[in-house]
């Protein structure tokens, strides 16, 4: 599920600029504009919140988790966060980071965002157990989970997003190298969305089931958004979470061979929205509010009882609200011949216990979509607030 371009954050926090090179020349030697809007767009690294939460979803995403090496404690972790933040700040502004390998030399920042998080295991290893927020709970098991331990969890997490693939890989490589000696990569997952400019106007992203995905996300400028998405417990030992949020990461494989056998009208019943327009089955257009009470002429609910949008809706979950902002993945065939494809689902919320966990408990038992999904990895991270200029992400915890 993704942050809808149509109804989503718009260009929040984005600015043109950060040009790294001068006028470019086309491959055939033709004069071309210096840097198109895609390359020249930068998302400022510093701010109250980290970037990559309300930033519109980029075309390429890399999710990477690291474990601290044996013996690396709080001081080593602080050094790492300092190096990572400096590299992220430079790259998001379109400047080469320390120890650059020139992979992205000709490109502008291309909306690069780098977002850092801490897993539960990070706090024990850095002797900061008393600073771990209560909201960073262990993820409970859910019915139907098929989790791979080696691609779950992690002491540290980085979410990298950019609208250019070389820029995204460059950032991943630089941050991986900067971890050397302090932390080892535990897992990496690579995903994508739509490229900017691929549609006639900004539109909500489609996922690999073919649905418009992200339509009913909470809007960053709506009243109540900050309280729903950004951490609430930010006093005393948890003051370092001021401006922070919690990310739940789930690799969710889609059983596409089974799904695609279902006629489109049945697929629409499973979600509760039309596939082509994204309009709710209660009527209207993509952005028309969902009417869960609407009934068809035959007396049946317009949005079926087990439709995904009914079961997942805040109204069905005591108001639980998530910001869904993920990436699709398509990693070729599995040994059984089925596509290893689906959604790198990322849910942002003020508190996972009243956010993702509450909703997923409901979905796992009652959602018609779960027949077509396998949750194959899981992780949860505390994502601190953004760094002020001159400081690094997590400094208030680690200094
Ligand atoms: C809505 C797809 C997993 C929570 C939607 C919509 C689609 C969709 C197409 C309707 C458009 C929209 O509002 O974005 C999927 C797919 C999934 C998935 C393909 C897995 C691969 C999840 C999970 C959760 C979740 C794991 C939470 C635990 C929601 C919520 C909504 C939603 C809260 C909005 C409901 C409303 O209208 O209020 N999803 N979803 N989804 N989904 Fe999912």
PDB file of C-alpha atoms in Angstrom, residues 122-388:
ATOM      1  CA  UNK A 122      19.907  -2.075  19.128  1.00  0.00           C
ATOM      2  CA  UNK A 123      19.054  -0.892  22.639  1.00  0.00           C
ATOM      3  CA  UNK A 124      20.447  -3.898  24.491  1.00  0.00           C
ATOM      4  CA  UNK A 125      23.669  -3.876  22.466  1.00  0.00           C
ATOM      5  CA  UNK A 126      24.260  -0.183  23.180  1.00  0.00           C
ATOM      6  CA  UNK A 127      23.299  -0.428  26.883  1.00  0.00           C
ATOM      7  CA  UNK A 128      20.371   1.894  26.265  1.00  0.00           C
ATOM      8  CA  UNK A 129      17.598  -0.480  27.350  1.00  0.00           C
ATOM      9  CA  UNK A 130      16.152   2.135  29.713  1.00  0.00           C
ATOM     10  CA  UNK A 131      15.730   4.554  26.801  1.00  0.00           C
ATOM     11  CA  UNK A 132      13.791   2.126  24.612  1.00  0.00           C
ATOM     12  CA  UNK A 133      10.236   3.406  24.093  1.00  0.00           C
ATOM     13  CA  UNK A 134       7.349   1.172  25.176  1.00  0.00           C
ATOM     14  CA  UNK A 135       5.821   1.491  21.702  1.00  0.00           C
ATOM     15  CA  UNK A 136       8.757  -0.441  20.221  1.00  0.00           C
ATOM     16  CA  UNK A 137       7.121  -3.745  21.108  1.00  0.00           C
ATOM     17  CA  UNK A 138       8.161  -7.166  19.816  1.00  0.00           C
ATOM     18  CA  UNK A 139       6.010  -7.987  16.816  1.00  0.00           C
ATOM     19  CA  UNK A 140       3.423 -10.585  17.834  1.00  0.00           C
ATOM     20  CA  UNK A 141       2.868 -13.569  15.544  1.00  0.00           C
ATOM     21  CA  UNK A 142      -0.188 -13.405  13.290  1.00  0.00           C
ATOM     22  CA  UNK A 143      -2.122 -16.341  11.816  1.00  0.00           C
ATOM     23  CA  UNK A 144      -0.724 -17.203   8.388  1.00  0.00           C
ATOM     24  CA  UNK A 145       2.705 -15.635   8.991  1.00  0.00           C
ATOM     25  CA  UNK A 146       5.447 -17.420   7.026  1.00  0.00           C
ATOM     26  CA  UNK A 147       8.399 -15.386   8.265  1.00  0.00           C
ATOM     27  CA  UNK A 148      12.043 -15.849   7.307  1.00  0.00           C
ATOM     28  CA  UNK A 149      14.069 -14.983  10.409  1.00  0.00           C
ATOM     29  CA  UNK A 150      17.140 -14.049   8.365  1.00  0.00           C
ATOM     30  CA  UNK A 151      15.222 -11.416   6.438  1.00  0.00           C
ATOM     31  CA  UNK A 152      13.427 -10.082   9.499  1.00  0.00           C
ATOM     32  CA  UNK A 153      14.457  -7.770  12.340  1.00  0.00           C
ATOM     33  CA  UNK A 154      17.790  -5.957  12.537  1.00  0.00           C
ATOM     34  CA  UNK A 155      19.550  -3.582  14.937  1.00  0.00           C
ATOM     35  CA  UNK A 156      19.505  -0.706  12.451  1.00  0.00           C
ATOM     36  CA  UNK A 157      17.427   0.052   9.380  1.00  0.00           C
ATOM     37  CA  UNK A 158      17.870   2.382   6.448  1.00  0.00           C
ATOM     38  CA  UNK A 159      15.163   3.206   3.944  1.00  0.00           C
ATOM     39  CA  UNK A 160      16.603   4.698   0.758  1.00  0.00           C
ATOM     40  CA  UNK A 161      14.352   6.134  -1.942  1.00  0.00           C
ATOM     41  CA  UNK A 162      15.202   8.025  -5.149  1.00  0.00           C
ATOM     42  CA  UNK A 163      13.742   8.680  -8.566  1.00  0.00           C
ATOM     43  CA  UNK A 164      16.905   7.475 -10.305  1.00  0.00           C
ATOM     44  CA  UNK A 165      18.211   3.908  -9.939  1.00  0.00           C
ATOM     45  CA  UNK A 166      21.905   4.844  -9.944  1.00  0.00           C
ATOM     46  CA  UNK A 167      21.323   7.493  -7.280  1.00  0.00           C
ATOM     47  CA  UNK A 168      19.491   4.948  -5.119  1.00  0.00           C
ATOM     48  CA  UNK A 169      22.136   2.246  -5.506  1.00  0.00           C
ATOM     49  CA  UNK A 170      24.911   4.765  -4.952  1.00  0.00           C
ATOM     50  CA  UNK A 171      23.417   5.802  -1.627  1.00  0.00           C
ATOM     51  CA  UNK A 172      22.998   2.170  -0.613  1.00  0.00           C
ATOM     52  CA  UNK A 173      26.595   1.340  -1.498  1.00  0.00           C
ATOM     53  CA  UNK A 174      28.043   4.420   0.247  1.00  0.00           C
ATOM     54  CA  UNK A 175      26.093   3.743   3.455  1.00  0.00           C
ATOM     55  CA  UNK A 176      27.049   0.060   3.356  1.00  0.00           C
ATOM     56  CA  UNK A 177      30.742   0.983   3.082  1.00  0.00           C
ATOM     57  CA  UNK A 178      30.424   3.579   5.851  1.00  0.00           C
ATOM     58  CA  UNK A 179      29.202   0.799   8.186  1.00  0.00           C
ATOM     59  CA  UNK A 180      32.359  -1.210   7.675  1.00  0.00           C
ATOM     60  CA  UNK A 181      33.877  -2.377  10.955  1.00  0.00           C
ATOM     61  CA  UNK A 182      30.826  -1.293  12.978  1.00  0.00           C
ATOM     62  CA  UNK A 183      27.814  -3.065  11.498  1.00  0.00           C
ATOM     63  CA  UNK A 184      27.194  -5.840   8.979  1.00  0.00           C
ATOM     64  CA  UNK A 185      24.318  -5.908   6.554  1.00  0.00           C
ATOM     65  CA  UNK A 186      21.640  -8.342   7.694  1.00  0.00           C
ATOM     66  CA  UNK A 187      19.267  -8.091   4.746  1.00  0.00           C
ATOM     67  CA  UNK A 188      18.487  -5.940   1.758  1.00  0.00           C
ATOM     68  CA  UNK A 189      15.253  -5.677  -0.216  1.00  0.00           C
ATOM     69  CA  UNK A 190      14.848  -3.733  -3.429  1.00  0.00           C
ATOM     70  CA  UNK A 191      11.616  -2.243  -4.683  1.00  0.00           C
ATOM     71  CA  UNK A 192      10.063   0.215  -7.082  1.00  0.00           C
ATOM     72  CA  UNK A 193       7.072   2.383  -7.804  1.00  0.00           C
ATOM     73  CA  UNK A 194       6.054   4.359 -10.798  1.00  0.00           C
ATOM     74  CA  UNK A 195       8.614   6.698 -12.405  1.00  0.00           C
ATOM     75  CA  UNK A 196       7.822  10.380 -12.183  1.00  0.00           C
ATOM     76  CA  UNK A 197       6.395  11.544 -15.499  1.00  0.00           C
ATOM     77  CA  UNK A 198       5.163   8.099 -16.532  1.00  0.00           C
ATOM     78  CA  UNK A 199       1.510   9.154 -16.312  1.00  0.00           C
ATOM     79  CA  UNK A 200      -0.338  12.107 -17.812  1.00  0.00           C
ATOM     80  CA  UNK A 201      -0.687  13.651 -14.351  1.00  0.00           C
ATOM     81  CA  UNK A 202       0.380  12.571 -10.854  1.00  0.00           C
ATOM     82  CA  UNK A 203      -1.695   9.483 -10.090  1.00  0.00           C
ATOM     83  CA  UNK A 204      -1.893   7.040  -7.228  1.00  0.00           C
ATOM     84  CA  UNK A 205       0.601   4.201  -7.645  1.00  0.00           C
ATOM     85  CA  UNK A 206      -0.571   0.762  -8.796  1.00  0.00           C
ATOM     86  CA  UNK A 207       0.677  -2.332  -7.021  1.00  0.00           C
ATOM     87  CA  UNK A 208       1.453  -5.665  -8.703  1.00  0.00           C
ATOM     88  CA  UNK A 209      -2.132  -6.853  -8.233  1.00  0.00           C
ATOM     89  CA  UNK A 210      -3.074  -3.952 -10.499  1.00  0.00           C
ATOM     90  CA  UNK A 211      -4.888  -1.890  -7.869  1.00  0.00           C
ATOM     91  CA  UNK A 212      -4.536   1.798  -7.177  1.00  0.00           C
ATOM     92  CA  UNK A 213      -2.869   1.620  -3.798  1.00  0.00           C
ATOM     93  CA  UNK A 214      -2.614   4.515  -1.353  1.00  0.00           C
ATOM     94  CA  UNK A 215      -5.875   6.321  -2.098  1.00  0.00           C
ATOM     95  CA  UNK A 216      -7.221   6.460   1.443  1.00  0.00           C
ATOM     96  CA  UNK A 217      -3.961   7.200   3.205  1.00  0.00           C
ATOM     97  CA  UNK A 218      -4.163   9.936   5.841  1.00  0.00           C
ATOM     98  CA  UNK A 219      -3.170  13.259   4.316  1.00  0.00           C
ATOM     99  CA  UNK A 220      -0.083  14.974   5.796  1.00  0.00           C
ATOM    100  CA  UNK A 221      -1.861  18.326   5.877  1.00  0.00           C
ATOM    101  CA  UNK A 222      -5.066  16.993   7.469  1.00  0.00           C
ATOM    102  CA  UNK A 223      -5.838  17.879  11.098  1.00  0.00           C
ATOM    103  CA  UNK A 224      -4.770  15.090  13.430  1.00  0.00           C
ATOM    104  CA  UNK A 225      -2.154  13.676  11.030  1.00  0.00           C
ATOM    105  CA  UNK A 226       0.825  14.445  13.283  1.00  0.00           C
ATOM    106  CA  UNK A 227      -0.831  12.866  16.326  1.00  0.00           C
ATOM    107  CA  UNK A 228      -1.631   9.712  14.335  1.00  0.00           C
ATOM    108  CA  UNK A 229       1.726   9.280  12.633  1.00  0.00           C
ATOM    109  CA  UNK A 230       4.424  10.896  14.813  1.00  0.00           C
ATOM    110  CA  UNK A 231       5.481   9.494  18.187  1.00  0.00           C
ATOM    111  CA  UNK A 232       3.411  10.538  21.184  1.00  0.00           C
ATOM    112  CA  UNK A 233       5.644   9.428  24.091  1.00  0.00           C
ATOM    113  CA  UNK A 234       8.512  11.912  23.817  1.00  0.00           C
ATOM    114  CA  UNK A 235       9.184  12.922  27.390  1.00  0.00           C
ATOM    115  CA  UNK A 236      11.937  12.033  29.856  1.00  0.00           C
ATOM    116  CA  UNK A 237      14.058   9.106  28.655  1.00  0.00           C
ATOM    117  CA  UNK A 238      12.121   9.049  25.385  1.00  0.00           C
ATOM    118  CA  UNK A 239      12.623  12.705  24.497  1.00  0.00           C
ATOM    119  CA  UNK A 240      14.953  11.571  21.696  1.00  0.00           C
ATOM    120  CA  UNK A 241      11.826  10.303  19.846  1.00  0.00           C
ATOM    121  CA  UNK A 242      10.504  13.861  19.527  1.00  0.00           C
ATOM    122  CA  UNK A 243       9.419  14.219  15.888  1.00  0.00           C
ATOM    123  CA  UNK A 244       9.975  10.492  15.356  1.00  0.00           C
ATOM    124  CA  UNK A 245       7.694   7.722  14.181  1.00  0.00           C
ATOM    125  CA  UNK A 246       7.525   3.907  14.121  1.00  0.00           C
ATOM    126  CA  UNK A 247       8.009   1.908  10.939  1.00  0.00           C
ATOM    127  CA  UNK A 248       6.617  -1.597  10.519  1.00  0.00           C
ATOM    128  CA  UNK A 249       8.199  -3.339   7.539  1.00  0.00           C
ATOM    129  CA  UNK A 250       6.598  -6.472   6.079  1.00  0.00           C
ATOM    130  CA  UNK A 251       7.673  -8.278   2.932  1.00  0.00           C
ATOM    131  CA  UNK A 252       4.312  -9.466   1.626  1.00  0.00           C
ATOM    132  CA  UNK A 253       4.398 -11.872  -1.316  1.00  0.00           C
ATOM    133  CA  UNK A 254       1.385 -11.788  -3.600  1.00  0.00           C
ATOM    134  CA  UNK A 255       0.112 -15.140  -4.846  1.00  0.00           C
ATOM    135  CA  UNK A 256      -0.225 -13.644  -8.296  1.00  0.00           C
ATOM    136  CA  UNK A 257      -0.922 -16.878 -10.194  1.00  0.00           C
ATOM    137  CA  UNK A 258      -3.996 -17.486  -8.003  1.00  0.00           C
ATOM    138  CA  UNK A 259      -5.044 -13.833  -7.944  1.00  0.00           C
ATOM    139  CA  UNK A 260      -4.911 -13.438 -11.707  1.00  0.00           C
ATOM    140  CA  UNK A 261      -7.304 -16.383 -12.185  1.00  0.00           C
ATOM    141  CA  UNK A 262     -10.002 -14.428 -10.363  1.00  0.00           C
ATOM    142  CA  UNK A 263     -12.353 -12.424 -12.652  1.00  0.00           C
ATOM    143  CA  UNK A 264     -11.954  -8.662 -12.292  1.00  0.00           C
ATOM    144  CA  UNK A 265     -15.374  -8.188 -10.638  1.00  0.00           C
ATOM    145  CA  UNK A 266     -14.367 -10.745  -7.967  1.00  0.00           C
ATOM    146  CA  UNK A 267     -11.014  -9.026  -7.496  1.00  0.00           C
ATOM    147  CA  UNK A 268     -12.902  -5.773  -6.940  1.00  0.00           C
ATOM    148  CA  UNK A 269     -15.075  -7.420  -4.273  1.00  0.00           C
ATOM    149  CA  UNK A 270     -11.935  -8.603  -2.472  1.00  0.00           C
ATOM    150  CA  UNK A 271     -10.662  -5.025  -2.121  1.00  0.00           C
ATOM    151  CA  UNK A 272     -13.950  -3.100  -2.140  1.00  0.00           C
ATOM    152  CA  UNK A 273     -12.834  -0.741  -4.910  1.00  0.00           C
ATOM    153  CA  UNK A 274     -12.922  -0.763  -8.697  1.00  0.00           C
ATOM    154  CA  UNK A 275      -9.696  -1.833 -10.264  1.00  0.00           C
ATOM    155  CA  UNK A 276      -9.608   0.674 -13.138  1.00  0.00           C
ATOM    156  CA  UNK A 277     -10.630   3.886 -11.375  1.00  0.00           C
ATOM    157  CA  UNK A 278     -10.039   2.990  -7.731  1.00  0.00           C
ATOM    158  CA  UNK A 279     -13.578   4.177  -6.897  1.00  0.00           C
ATOM    159  CA  UNK A 280     -15.152   2.512  -3.845  1.00  0.00           C
ATOM    160  CA  UNK A 281     -17.883  -0.010  -4.690  1.00  0.00           C
ATOM    161  CA  UNK A 282     -20.253   2.274  -2.754  1.00  0.00           C
ATOM    162  CA  UNK A 283     -19.988   4.674  -5.721  1.00  0.00           C
ATOM    163  CA  UNK A 284     -18.318   7.845  -6.934  1.00  0.00           C
ATOM    164  CA  UNK A 285     -14.740   8.377  -7.998  1.00  0.00           C
ATOM    165  CA  UNK A 286     -11.370   7.408  -6.488  1.00  0.00           C
ATOM    166  CA  UNK A 287     -11.515  10.206  -3.944  1.00  0.00           C
ATOM    167  CA  UNK A 288     -15.194   9.820  -2.961  1.00  0.00           C
ATOM    168  CA  UNK A 289     -15.408   8.909   0.747  1.00  0.00           C
ATOM    169  CA  UNK A 290     -16.128   5.215   1.297  1.00  0.00           C
ATOM    170  CA  UNK A 291     -19.684   4.470   2.438  1.00  0.00           C
ATOM    171  CA  UNK A 292     -19.429   1.201   4.363  1.00  0.00           C
ATOM    172  CA  UNK A 293     -23.185   1.174   5.004  1.00  0.00           C
ATOM    173  CA  UNK A 294     -24.202   1.345   1.317  1.00  0.00           C
ATOM    174  CA  UNK A 295     -26.302  -1.579   0.047  1.00  0.00           C
ATOM    175  CA  UNK A 296     -26.910  -2.769  -3.508  1.00  0.00           C
ATOM    176  CA  UNK A 297     -30.424  -3.093  -4.983  1.00  0.00           C
ATOM    177  CA  UNK A 298     -30.350  -6.819  -4.041  1.00  0.00           C
ATOM    178  CA  UNK A 299     -29.838  -5.841  -0.399  1.00  0.00           C
ATOM    179  CA  UNK A 300     -26.227  -7.047  -0.164  1.00  0.00           C
ATOM    180  CA  UNK A 301     -23.511  -4.742   1.172  1.00  0.00           C
ATOM    181  CA  UNK A 302     -21.930  -2.764  -1.689  1.00  0.00           C
ATOM    182  CA  UNK A 303     -18.568  -3.246   0.015  1.00  0.00           C
ATOM    183  CA  UNK A 304     -18.583  -6.891   1.138  1.00  0.00           C
ATOM    184  CA  UNK A 305     -18.122  -7.882   4.771  1.00  0.00           C
ATOM    185  CA  UNK A 306     -14.640  -9.300   4.121  1.00  0.00           C
ATOM    186  CA  UNK A 307     -13.496  -6.575   1.693  1.00  0.00           C
ATOM    187  CA  UNK A 308      -9.986  -5.316   2.491  1.00  0.00           C
ATOM    188  CA  UNK A 309     -10.998  -1.667   2.788  1.00  0.00           C
ATOM    189  CA  UNK A 310     -13.826  -2.513   5.186  1.00  0.00           C
ATOM    190  CA  UNK A 311     -11.732  -4.688   7.493  1.00  0.00           C
ATOM    191  CA  UNK A 312      -8.702  -2.335   7.401  1.00  0.00           C
ATOM    192  CA  UNK A 313     -10.648   0.924   7.801  1.00  0.00           C
ATOM    193  CA  UNK A 314     -10.083   2.991  10.953  1.00  0.00           C
ATOM    194  CA  UNK A 315     -13.843   2.699  11.587  1.00  0.00           C
ATOM    195  CA  UNK A 316     -13.445  -1.091  11.964  1.00  0.00           C
ATOM    196  CA  UNK A 317     -10.364  -0.816  14.177  1.00  0.00           C
ATOM    197  CA  UNK A 318     -11.130   1.678  16.911  1.00  0.00           C
ATOM    198  CA  UNK A 319      -9.759   4.514  14.795  1.00  0.00           C
ATOM    199  CA  UNK A 320      -6.365   2.846  14.147  1.00  0.00           C
ATOM    200  CA  UNK A 321      -4.618   4.847  11.439  1.00  0.00           C
ATOM    201  CA  UNK A 322      -1.502   4.069   9.419  1.00  0.00           C
ATOM    202  CA  UNK A 323       0.415   5.861   6.730  1.00  0.00           C
ATOM    203  CA  UNK A 324       1.228   3.215   4.117  1.00  0.00           C
ATOM    204  CA  UNK A 325       4.243   4.004   1.964  1.00  0.00           C
ATOM    205  CA  UNK A 326       5.969   1.045   0.389  1.00  0.00           C
ATOM    206  CA  UNK A 327       7.578  -0.315  -2.736  1.00  0.00           C
ATOM    207  CA  UNK A 328       6.665  -3.193  -5.034  1.00  0.00           C
ATOM    208  CA  UNK A 329       9.224  -5.952  -5.619  1.00  0.00           C
ATOM    209  CA  UNK A 330       9.608  -8.446  -8.426  1.00  0.00           C
ATOM    210  CA  UNK A 331      12.550 -10.784  -7.866  1.00  0.00           C
ATOM    211  CA  UNK A 332      12.047 -13.459 -10.547  1.00  0.00           C
ATOM    212  CA  UNK A 333      10.713 -16.984 -10.143  1.00  0.00           C
ATOM    213  CA  UNK A 334      10.853 -18.999  -6.936  1.00  0.00           C
ATOM    214  CA  UNK A 335      11.894 -22.660  -7.005  1.00  0.00           C
ATOM    215  CA  UNK A 336       8.201 -23.578  -7.334  1.00  0.00           C
ATOM    216  CA  UNK A 337       7.898 -21.394 -10.435  1.00  0.00           C
ATOM    217  CA  UNK A 338       5.665 -18.767  -8.830  1.00  0.00           C
ATOM    218  CA  UNK A 339       6.827 -15.144  -9.040  1.00  0.00           C
ATOM    219  CA  UNK A 340       8.682 -13.897  -5.977  1.00  0.00           C
ATOM    220  CA  UNK A 341       6.780 -10.635  -6.141  1.00  0.00           C
ATOM    221  CA  UNK A 342       4.683  -8.443  -3.918  1.00  0.00           C
ATOM    222  CA  UNK A 343       4.863  -5.448  -1.683  1.00  0.00           C
ATOM    223  CA  UNK A 344       7.580  -4.158   0.612  1.00  0.00           C
ATOM    224  CA  UNK A 345       4.869  -2.838   2.909  1.00  0.00           C
ATOM    225  CA  UNK A 346       5.908  -0.026   5.248  1.00  0.00           C
ATOM    226  CA  UNK A 347       3.407   1.334   7.766  1.00  0.00           C
ATOM    227  CA  UNK A 348       4.158   4.541   9.697  1.00  0.00           C
ATOM    228  CA  UNK A 349       2.330   5.319  12.920  1.00  0.00           C
ATOM    229  CA  UNK A 350       2.572   7.017  16.302  1.00  0.00           C
ATOM    230  CA  UNK A 351       2.339   3.665  18.092  1.00  0.00           C
ATOM    231  CA  UNK A 352       2.440   0.233  16.379  1.00  0.00           C
ATOM    232  CA  UNK A 353       0.282  -1.365  19.074  1.00  0.00           C
ATOM    233  CA  UNK A 354      -2.640   0.897  18.172  1.00  0.00           C
ATOM    234  CA  UNK A 355      -1.574   1.057  14.501  1.00  0.00           C
ATOM    235  CA  UNK A 356      -0.283  -1.852  12.422  1.00  0.00           C
ATOM    236  CA  UNK A 357      -0.664  -4.540  15.084  1.00  0.00           C
ATOM    237  CA  UNK A 358      -4.282  -3.696  15.758  1.00  0.00           C
ATOM    238  CA  UNK A 359      -5.174  -3.630  12.056  1.00  0.00           C
ATOM    239  CA  UNK A 360      -3.165  -6.734  11.118  1.00  0.00           C
ATOM    240  CA  UNK A 361      -4.817  -8.747  13.931  1.00  0.00           C
ATOM    241  CA  UNK A 362      -8.145  -7.962  12.329  1.00  0.00           C
ATOM    242  CA  UNK A 363      -6.997  -8.531   8.753  1.00  0.00           C
ATOM    243  CA  UNK A 364      -5.380 -11.893   9.514  1.00  0.00           C
ATOM    244  CA  UNK A 365      -8.747 -13.306  10.538  1.00  0.00           C
ATOM    245  CA  UNK A 366     -11.312 -11.488   8.454  1.00  0.00           C
ATOM    246  CA  UNK A 367      -9.811  -9.996   5.286  1.00  0.00           C
ATOM    247  CA  UNK A 368     -10.620 -11.695   1.955  1.00  0.00           C
ATOM    248  CA  UNK A 369      -7.284 -10.432   0.569  1.00  0.00           C
ATOM    249  CA  UNK A 370      -5.203 -12.600   2.923  1.00  0.00           C
ATOM    250  CA  UNK A 371      -5.974 -15.685   0.752  1.00  0.00           C
ATOM    251  CA  UNK A 372      -3.751 -14.116  -1.889  1.00  0.00           C
ATOM    252  CA  UNK A 373      -0.865 -13.005   0.354  1.00  0.00           C
ATOM    253  CA  UNK A 374       2.047 -14.440   2.359  1.00  0.00           C
ATOM    254  CA  UNK A 375       3.811 -12.284   4.949  1.00  0.00           C
ATOM    255  CA  UNK A 376       7.402 -13.498   4.561  1.00  0.00           C
ATOM    256  CA  UNK A 377       9.433 -11.088   6.683  1.00  0.00           C
ATOM    257  CA  UNK A 378       8.783  -8.615   9.442  1.00  0.00           C
ATOM    258  CA  UNK A 379      10.595  -5.844  11.271  1.00  0.00           C
ATOM    259  CA  UNK A 380       9.770  -2.895  13.486  1.00  0.00           C
ATOM    260  CA  UNK A 381      11.891   0.194  14.036  1.00  0.00           C
ATOM    261  CA  UNK A 382      11.861   3.357  16.119  1.00  0.00           C
ATOM    262  CA  UNK A 383      12.649   6.148  13.686  1.00  0.00           C
ATOM    263  CA  UNK A 384      13.911   9.209  15.568  1.00  0.00           C
ATOM    264  CA  UNK A 385      13.048  12.751  14.585  1.00  0.00           C
ATOM    265  CA  UNK A 386      15.108  14.547  11.973  1.00  0.00           C
ATOM    266  CA  UNK A 387      18.528  15.985  12.728  1.00  0.00           C
ATOM    267  CA  UNK A 388      19.062  19.715  13.035  1.00  0.00           C
TER     268      UNK A 388
END
